[in-house]
Amino acid sequence: MIRMLQLLTRGKKRRRRSRGGSGIPVLGVVLRWFTPGLTLTGVIAFLGALLTGNIDLSSLESLRGSTEPVYEEPLAQTLPPEMRGPDVTLPARPKSNIAPVSLQRPASNNHATITHGNRPGDAIRIGSFNIQVFGETKSSKPDVMQHIARIVSYFDVLGIQEIRGDSNAIMGRLLGALRSQGLRYQAVTSPPIGRTSQTESYGFIWDPDRVKLVPQSQYVVGDGEGQNDLLHREPMVATFEAVSRWPSRAPFRFTVINMHTDPDEVAGPGPYNELNVLDDVFRRVRDFEWHSFGEEDFILLGDLNVAVKGLAELG
């Protein structure tokens, strides 16, 4: 009896670890919850009182304290009510600092207004833009490119999805349209990605006066083949850092994961739902960047083809 209680409270020293567990028996975890300094005598007294009925378990509630437990909240609950979908009902919360960006530029031809007038001076503005079928036809229309360039100019870093064809030439035209507006941007693209002949490239475009790409930090997440090919378009990753205005202070650095899901593969509870794969991809990228470079700030953006309620495991 004493040996059994010792095992329950201390666990087996050489117990083989199960996946995600600590190797301590469940009952031992329950007993340890009462107090880390639980003694064998106390355990015997507790079991005796429990068997004779001379114990009121409700009195243990006083040990919890008055603070309510904190849980990891779904993404939807971090958004203010005006940004939630019409069929998402959640209790009211204080407004967060996530807000839509107005694309109405003040009427002015001043270069300073174009460059910085719509971007905060003390923050980095990051965005995501699916320029649908952004290929030879669209990029060859000067008026369209001027409009796209104007939208890009509102952001310090922008992840772009659905580049079709020669991505270097297409993004080169976009950079040219930005230069014609007095703006200096830089860009990087991925190779064509996809299972079918309709492949797409990802892109990042940024203002180098505000943000810099960490050299050689961009890559496409590896995916398998056949049954292990879980994502139609594997995401592109890149790491950026803010241009520091204080030489003695290390610049803020962050890693961005750019993703465009397949709209036909984001429904249902199964393992082939891309949103049930993307949460694992996020963790793997986070672990890789942390262990390789000490990076601890991550942003996943892109066109996920679902409302908040459809984020599945990623949510």
GROMACS .gro file of C-alpha atoms in nm:
model
  315
    1MET     CA    1   0.000   0.000   0.000
    2ILE     CA    2   0.278   0.242   0.095
    3ARG     CA    3   0.474   0.153  -0.220
    4MET     CA    4   0.165   0.219  -0.434
    5LEU     CA    5   0.114   0.561  -0.276
    6GLN     CA    6   0.479   0.648  -0.330
    7LEU     CA    7   0.442   0.569  -0.698
    8LEU     CA    8   0.126   0.776  -0.722
    9THR     CA    9   0.281   1.083  -0.567
   10ARG     CA   10   0.631   1.062  -0.716
   11GLY     CA   11   0.582   0.876  -1.042
   12LYS     CA   12   0.815   0.615  -1.187
   13LYS     CA   13   1.164   0.749  -1.244
   14ARG     CA   14   1.214   0.555  -1.564
   15ARG     CA   15   0.861   0.574  -1.695
   16ARG     CA   16   0.872   0.608  -2.073
   17ARG     CA   17   0.744   0.941  -2.194
   18SER     CA   18   0.430   0.939  -2.399
   19ARG     CA   19   0.380   1.194  -2.676
   20GLY     CA   20   0.312   1.534  -2.527
   21GLY     CA   21   0.320   1.400  -2.168
   22SER     CA   22   0.553   1.430  -1.874
   23GLY     CA   23   0.562   1.063  -1.775
   24ILE     CA   24   0.378   1.123  -1.441
   25PRO     CA   25   0.069   0.907  -1.374
   26VAL     CA   26  -0.258   1.095  -1.403
   27LEU     CA   27  -0.358   1.030  -1.043
   28GLY     CA   28  -0.017   1.152  -0.933
   29VAL     CA   29  -0.082   1.478  -1.118
   30VAL     CA   30  -0.417   1.511  -0.940
   31LEU     CA   31  -0.258   1.450  -0.600
   32ARG     CA   32   0.026   1.691  -0.672
   33TRP     CA   33  -0.229   1.960  -0.757
   34PHE     CA   34  -0.329   1.985  -0.390
   35THR     CA   35   0.024   2.083  -0.286
   36PRO     CA   36   0.379   2.011  -0.410
   37GLY     CA   37   0.478   1.922  -0.054
   38LEU     CA   38   0.214   1.653  -0.009
   39THR     CA   39   0.337   1.394   0.244
   40LEU     CA   40   0.268   1.022   0.257
   41THR     CA   41   0.097   1.067   0.593
   42GLY     CA   42  -0.124   1.334   0.446
   43VAL     CA   43  -0.222   1.106   0.157
   44ILE     CA   44  -0.319   0.825   0.399
   45ALA     CA   45  -0.519   1.069   0.611
   46PHE     CA   46  -0.693   1.204   0.305
   47LEU     CA   47  -0.788   0.856   0.176
   48GLY     CA   48  -0.913   0.755   0.522
   49ALA     CA   49  -1.130   1.063   0.551
   50LEU     CA   50  -1.262   1.007   0.200
   51LEU     CA   51  -1.358   0.643   0.274
   52THR     CA   52  -1.532   0.729   0.603
   53GLY     CA   53  -1.716   1.021   0.451
   54ASN     CA   54  -1.568   1.273   0.696
   55ILE     CA   55  -1.448   1.516   0.429
   56ASP     CA   56  -1.617   1.796   0.240
   57LEU     CA   57  -1.451   1.826  -0.101
   58SER     CA   58  -1.635   2.151  -0.170
   59SER     CA   59  -1.413   2.319   0.089
   60LEU     CA   60  -1.121   2.272  -0.152
   61GLU     CA   61  -1.273   2.540  -0.375
   62SER     CA   62  -1.133   2.796  -0.132
   63LEU     CA   63  -0.785   2.699  -0.251
   64ARG     CA   64  -0.855   2.823  -0.605
   65GLY     CA   65  -0.853   3.191  -0.515
   66SER     CA   66  -1.076   3.454  -0.671
   67THR     CA   67  -0.900   3.499  -1.005
   68GLU     CA   68  -1.079   3.341  -1.299
   69PRO     CA   69  -0.871   3.102  -1.512
   70VAL     CA   70  -0.725   3.239  -1.834
   71TYR     CA   71  -0.772   3.045  -2.157
   72GLU     CA   72  -0.619   3.084  -2.501
   73GLU     CA   73  -0.878   3.282  -2.692
   74PRO     CA   74  -0.990   3.215  -3.049
   75LEU     CA   75  -0.870   3.467  -3.305
   76ALA     CA   76  -1.225   3.598  -3.345
   77GLN     CA   77  -1.235   3.717  -2.986
   78THR     CA   78  -0.927   3.934  -3.036
   79LEU     CA   79  -1.104   4.141  -3.301
   80PRO     CA   80  -1.337   4.433  -3.229
   81PRO     CA   81  -1.707   4.364  -3.304
   82GLU     CA   82  -1.709   4.573  -3.622
   83MET     CA   83  -1.447   4.346  -3.782
   84ARG     CA   84  -1.621   4.013  -3.717
   85GLY     CA   85  -1.831   3.825  -3.967
   86PRO     CA   86  -2.210   3.866  -3.958
   87ASP     CA   87  -2.262   3.516  -3.819
   88VAL     CA   88  -1.997   3.534  -3.546
   89THR     CA   89  -2.154   3.619  -3.212
   90LEU     CA   90  -1.915   3.693  -2.927
   91PRO     CA   91  -1.932   3.900  -2.609
   92ALA     CA   92  -1.828   4.261  -2.644
   93ARG     CA   93  -1.460   4.329  -2.578
   94PRO     CA   94  -1.244   4.639  -2.563
   95LYS     CA   95  -1.147   4.757  -2.908
   96SER     CA   96  -0.809   4.622  -3.018
   97ASN     CA   97  -0.547   4.810  -3.216
   98ILE     CA   98  -0.626   4.607  -3.529
   99ALA     CA   99  -0.813   4.840  -3.763
  100PRO     CA  100  -0.894   4.862  -4.136
  101VAL     CA  101  -0.671   5.087  -4.343
  102SER     CA  102  -0.841   5.366  -4.533
  103LEU     CA  103  -0.725   5.381  -4.894
  104GLN     CA  104  -0.846   5.738  -4.940
  105ARG     CA  105  -0.534   5.949  -4.987
  106PRO     CA  106  -0.542   6.320  -4.902
  107ALA     CA  107  -0.549   6.538  -5.213
  108SER     CA  108  -0.186   6.642  -5.248
  109ASN     CA  109   0.102   6.593  -5.487
  110ASN     CA  110   0.359   6.649  -5.214
  111HIS     CA  111   0.622   6.373  -5.210
  112ALA     CA  112   0.627   6.359  -4.828
  113THR     CA  113   0.252   6.303  -4.826
  114ILE     CA  114   0.283   6.014  -5.072
  115THR     CA  115   0.571   5.856  -4.883
  116HIS     CA  116   0.474   5.894  -4.520
  117GLY     CA  117   0.146   6.084  -4.493
  118ASN     CA  118  -0.066   5.771  -4.464
  119ARG     CA  119   0.174   5.554  -4.267
  120PRO     CA  120   0.233   5.601  -3.896
  121GLY     CA  121   0.580   5.720  -3.806
  122ASP     CA  122   0.605   5.504  -3.494
  123ALA     CA  123   0.473   5.174  -3.633
  124ILE     CA  124   0.519   4.935  -3.923
  125ARG     CA  125   0.214   4.883  -4.143
  126ILE     CA  126   0.196   4.526  -4.275
  127GLY     CA  127  -0.063   4.406  -4.526
  128SER     CA  128  -0.172   4.122  -4.750
  129PHE     CA  129  -0.293   4.165  -5.109
  130ASN     CA  130  -0.425   3.896  -5.343
  131ILE     CA  131  -0.390   4.071  -5.680
  132GLN     CA  132  -0.613   3.822  -5.856
  133VAL     CA  133  -0.453   3.668  -6.165
  134PHE     CA  134  -0.164   3.912  -6.146
  135GLY     CA  135  -0.006   3.816  -6.474
  136GLU     CA  136   0.101   3.948  -6.812
  137THR     CA  137  -0.237   4.097  -6.907
  138LYS     CA  138  -0.297   4.291  -6.587
  139SER     CA  139   0.062   4.407  -6.543
  140SER     CA  140   0.069   4.540  -6.902
  141LYS     CA  141  -0.205   4.795  -6.833
  142PRO     CA  142  -0.042   5.119  -6.708
  143ASP     CA  143  -0.360   5.257  -6.546
  144VAL     CA  144  -0.416   4.931  -6.355
  145MET     CA  145  -0.055   4.922  -6.239
  146GLN     CA  146  -0.074   5.283  -6.119
  147HIS     CA  147  -0.380   5.192  -5.913
  148ILE     CA  148  -0.211   4.883  -5.765
  149ALA     CA  149   0.102   5.087  -5.690
  150ARG     CA  150  -0.108   5.343  -5.506
  151ILE     CA  151  -0.251   5.070  -5.283
  152VAL     CA  152   0.095   4.924  -5.221
  153SER     CA  153   0.222   5.267  -5.113
  154TYR     CA  154   0.006   5.255  -4.801
  155PHE     CA  155   0.215   4.972  -4.658
  156ASP     CA  156   0.569   4.923  -4.535
  157VAL     CA  157   0.559   4.548  -4.603
  158LEU     CA  158   0.304   4.376  -4.824
  159GLY     CA  159   0.262   4.003  -4.887
  160ILE     CA  160   0.125   3.941  -5.238
  161GLN     CA  161  -0.052   3.631  -5.365
  162GLU     CA  162  -0.154   3.497  -5.709
  163ILE     CA  163   0.133   3.618  -5.926
  164ARG     CA  164   0.104   3.432  -6.257
  165GLY     CA  165   0.373   3.389  -6.520
  166ASP     CA  166   0.713   3.559  -6.509
  167SER     CA  167   0.708   3.687  -6.152
  168ASN     CA  168   1.030   3.888  -6.188
  169ALA     CA  169   0.898   4.079  -6.489
  170ILE     CA  170   0.557   4.136  -6.331
  171MET     CA  171   0.696   4.263  -6.003
  172GLY     CA  172   0.948   4.472  -6.198
  173ARG     CA  173   0.659   4.657  -6.363
  174LEU     CA  174   0.501   4.716  -6.024
  175LEU     CA  175   0.828   4.860  -5.892
  176GLY     CA  176   0.842   5.082  -6.200
  177ALA     CA  177   0.488   5.208  -6.134
  178LEU     CA  178   0.591   5.291  -5.776
  179ARG     CA  179   0.900   5.479  -5.899
  180SER     CA  180   0.680   5.687  -6.129
  181GLN     CA  181   0.494   5.798  -5.813
  182GLY     CA  182   0.818   5.901  -5.647
  183LEU     CA  183   0.844   5.588  -5.432
  184ARG     CA  184   1.135   5.347  -5.389
  185TYR     CA  185   1.034   4.989  -5.308
  186GLN     CA  186   1.205   4.651  -5.330
  187ALA     CA  187   1.056   4.307  -5.393
  188VAL     CA  188   1.128   3.936  -5.382
  189THR     CA  189   0.926   3.648  -5.527
  190SER     CA  190   0.903   3.271  -5.492
  191PRO     CA  191   0.929   3.013  -5.769
  192PRO     CA  192   0.597   2.905  -5.927
  193ILE     CA  193   0.406   2.681  -5.684
  194GLY     CA  194   0.109   2.448  -5.731
  195ARG     CA  195  -0.005   2.099  -5.827
  196THR     CA  196  -0.165   2.196  -6.158
  197SER     CA  197  -0.051   2.388  -6.465
  198GLN     CA  198  -0.201   2.704  -6.309
  199THR     CA  199   0.091   2.769  -6.079
  200GLU     CA  200   0.132   3.087  -5.878
  201SER     CA  201   0.417   3.274  -5.714
  202TYR     CA  202   0.420   3.458  -5.385
  203GLY     CA  203   0.580   3.796  -5.342
  204PHE     CA  204   0.690   4.041  -5.076
  205ILE     CA  205   0.728   4.411  -5.148
  206TRP     CA  206   0.861   4.664  -4.897
  207ASP     CA  207   0.979   5.020  -4.846
  208PRO     CA  208   1.356   4.994  -4.773
  209ASP     CA  209   1.355   5.331  -4.596
  210ARG     CA  210   1.134   5.173  -4.329
  211VAL     CA  211   1.196   4.799  -4.343
  212LYS     CA  212   1.475   4.572  -4.465
  213LEU     CA  213   1.468   4.210  -4.578
  214VAL     CA  214   1.711   4.000  -4.379
  215PRO     CA  215   1.947   3.865  -4.650
  216GLN     CA  216   1.884   3.505  -4.760
  217SER     CA  217   1.592   3.469  -4.517
  218GLN     CA  218   1.326   3.392  -4.777
  219TYR     CA  219   1.223   3.033  -4.854
  220VAL     CA  220   0.925   2.817  -4.945
  221VAL     CA  221   0.812   2.563  -4.685
  222GLY     CA  222   0.886   2.208  -4.800
  223ASP     CA  223   0.595   1.971  -4.858
  224GLY     CA  224   0.592   1.605  -4.955
  225GLU     CA  225   0.457   1.425  -5.258
  226GLY     CA  226   0.163   1.191  -5.310
  227GLN     CA  227  -0.028   1.133  -4.987
  228ASN     CA  228   0.213   1.360  -4.800
  229ASP     CA  229   0.143   1.654  -5.031
  230LEU     CA  230  -0.094   1.834  -4.794
  231LEU     CA  231  -0.088   2.189  -4.930
  232HIS     CA  232  -0.169   2.295  -5.285
  233ARG     CA  233   0.051   2.605  -5.253
  234GLU     CA  234   0.308   2.580  -4.976
  235PRO     CA  235   0.367   2.916  -4.803
  236MET     CA  236   0.661   3.149  -4.857
  237VAL     CA  237   0.851   3.274  -4.553
  238ALA     CA  238   1.072   3.582  -4.515
  239THR     CA  239   1.220   3.775  -4.223
  240PHE     CA  240   1.228   4.155  -4.204
  241GLU     CA  241   1.359   4.411  -3.960
  242ALA     CA  242   1.263   4.771  -3.904
  243VAL     CA  243   1.511   5.041  -3.998
  244SER     CA  244   1.630   5.151  -3.655
  245ARG     CA  245   1.634   5.522  -3.580
  246TRP     CA  246   1.844   5.456  -3.268
  247PRO     CA  247   2.187   5.304  -3.346
  248SER     CA  248   2.225   5.173  -2.991
  249ARG     CA  249   1.897   4.979  -3.003
  250ALA     CA  250   1.855   4.648  -3.186
  251PRO     CA  251   1.591   4.682  -3.461
  252PHE     CA  252   1.260   4.502  -3.433
  253ARG     CA  253   1.276   4.181  -3.638
  254PHE     CA  254   0.986   3.960  -3.743
  255THR     CA  255   0.914   3.662  -3.969
  256VAL     CA  256   0.619   3.665  -4.210
  257ILE     CA  257   0.448   3.354  -4.349
  258ASN     CA  258   0.265   3.427  -4.676
  259MET     CA  259  -0.010   3.174  -4.762
  260HIS     CA  260  -0.277   3.130  -5.031
  261THR     CA  261  -0.501   2.834  -4.956
  262ASP     CA  262  -0.691   2.634  -5.215
  263PRO     CA  263  -1.061   2.733  -5.173
  264ASP     CA  264  -1.164   2.372  -5.245
  265GLU     CA  265  -0.947   2.239  -4.961
  266VAL     CA  266  -1.045   2.451  -4.662
  267ALA     CA  267  -1.367   2.281  -4.552
  268GLY     CA  268  -1.445   1.990  -4.322
  269PRO     CA  269  -1.285   1.854  -4.005
  270GLY     CA  270  -1.043   1.608  -4.162
  271PRO     CA  271  -0.663   1.615  -4.179
  272TYR     CA  272  -0.672   1.726  -4.545
  273ASN     CA  273  -0.832   2.059  -4.461
  274GLU     CA  274  -0.548   2.300  -4.532
  275LEU     CA  275  -0.637   2.503  -4.221
  276ASN     CA  276  -0.576   2.187  -4.016
  277VAL     CA  277  -0.231   2.163  -4.174
  278LEU     CA  278  -0.140   2.530  -4.158
  279ASP     CA  279  -0.138   2.540  -3.778
  280ASP     CA  280   0.133   2.273  -3.783
  281VAL     CA  281   0.324   2.463  -4.052
  282PHE     CA  282   0.312   2.776  -3.835
  283ARG     CA  283   0.457   2.587  -3.539
  284ARG     CA  284   0.729   2.423  -3.749
  285VAL     CA  285   0.836   2.757  -3.900
  286ARG     CA  286   0.832   2.915  -3.554
  287ASP     CA  287   1.044   2.635  -3.406
  288PHE     CA  288   1.290   2.642  -3.697
  289GLU     CA  289   1.338   3.019  -3.686
  290TRP     CA  290   1.366   3.022  -3.308
  291HIS     CA  291   1.625   2.744  -3.287
  292SER     CA  292   1.821   2.869  -3.589
  293PHE     CA  293   1.816   3.246  -3.541
  294GLY     CA  294   1.648   3.320  -3.207
  295GLU     CA  295   1.348   3.474  -3.382
  296GLU     CA  296   1.034   3.501  -3.168
  297ASP     CA  297   0.793   3.728  -3.361
  298PHE     CA  298   0.578   3.568  -3.631
  299ILE     CA  299   0.294   3.689  -3.853
  300LEU     CA  300   0.088   3.462  -4.077
  301LEU     CA  301  -0.091   3.652  -4.353
  302GLY     CA  302  -0.242   3.584  -4.692
  303ASP     CA  303  -0.564   3.477  -4.858
  304LEU     CA  304  -0.704   3.191  -4.647
  305ASN     CA  305  -1.040   3.173  -4.831
  306VAL     CA  306  -1.244   3.138  -4.509
  307ALA     CA  307  -1.425   3.358  -4.261
  308VAL     CA  308  -1.313   3.363  -3.899
  309LYS     CA  309  -1.549   3.077  -3.808
  310GLY     CA  310  -1.382   2.854  -4.071
  311LEU     CA  311  -1.025   2.879  -3.940
  312ALA     CA  312  -1.050   2.529  -3.788
  313GLU     CA  313  -0.729   2.419  -3.609
  314LEU     CA  314  -0.546   2.728  -3.727
  315GLY     CA  315  -0.796   2.941  -3.532
   0.00000   0.00000   0.00000
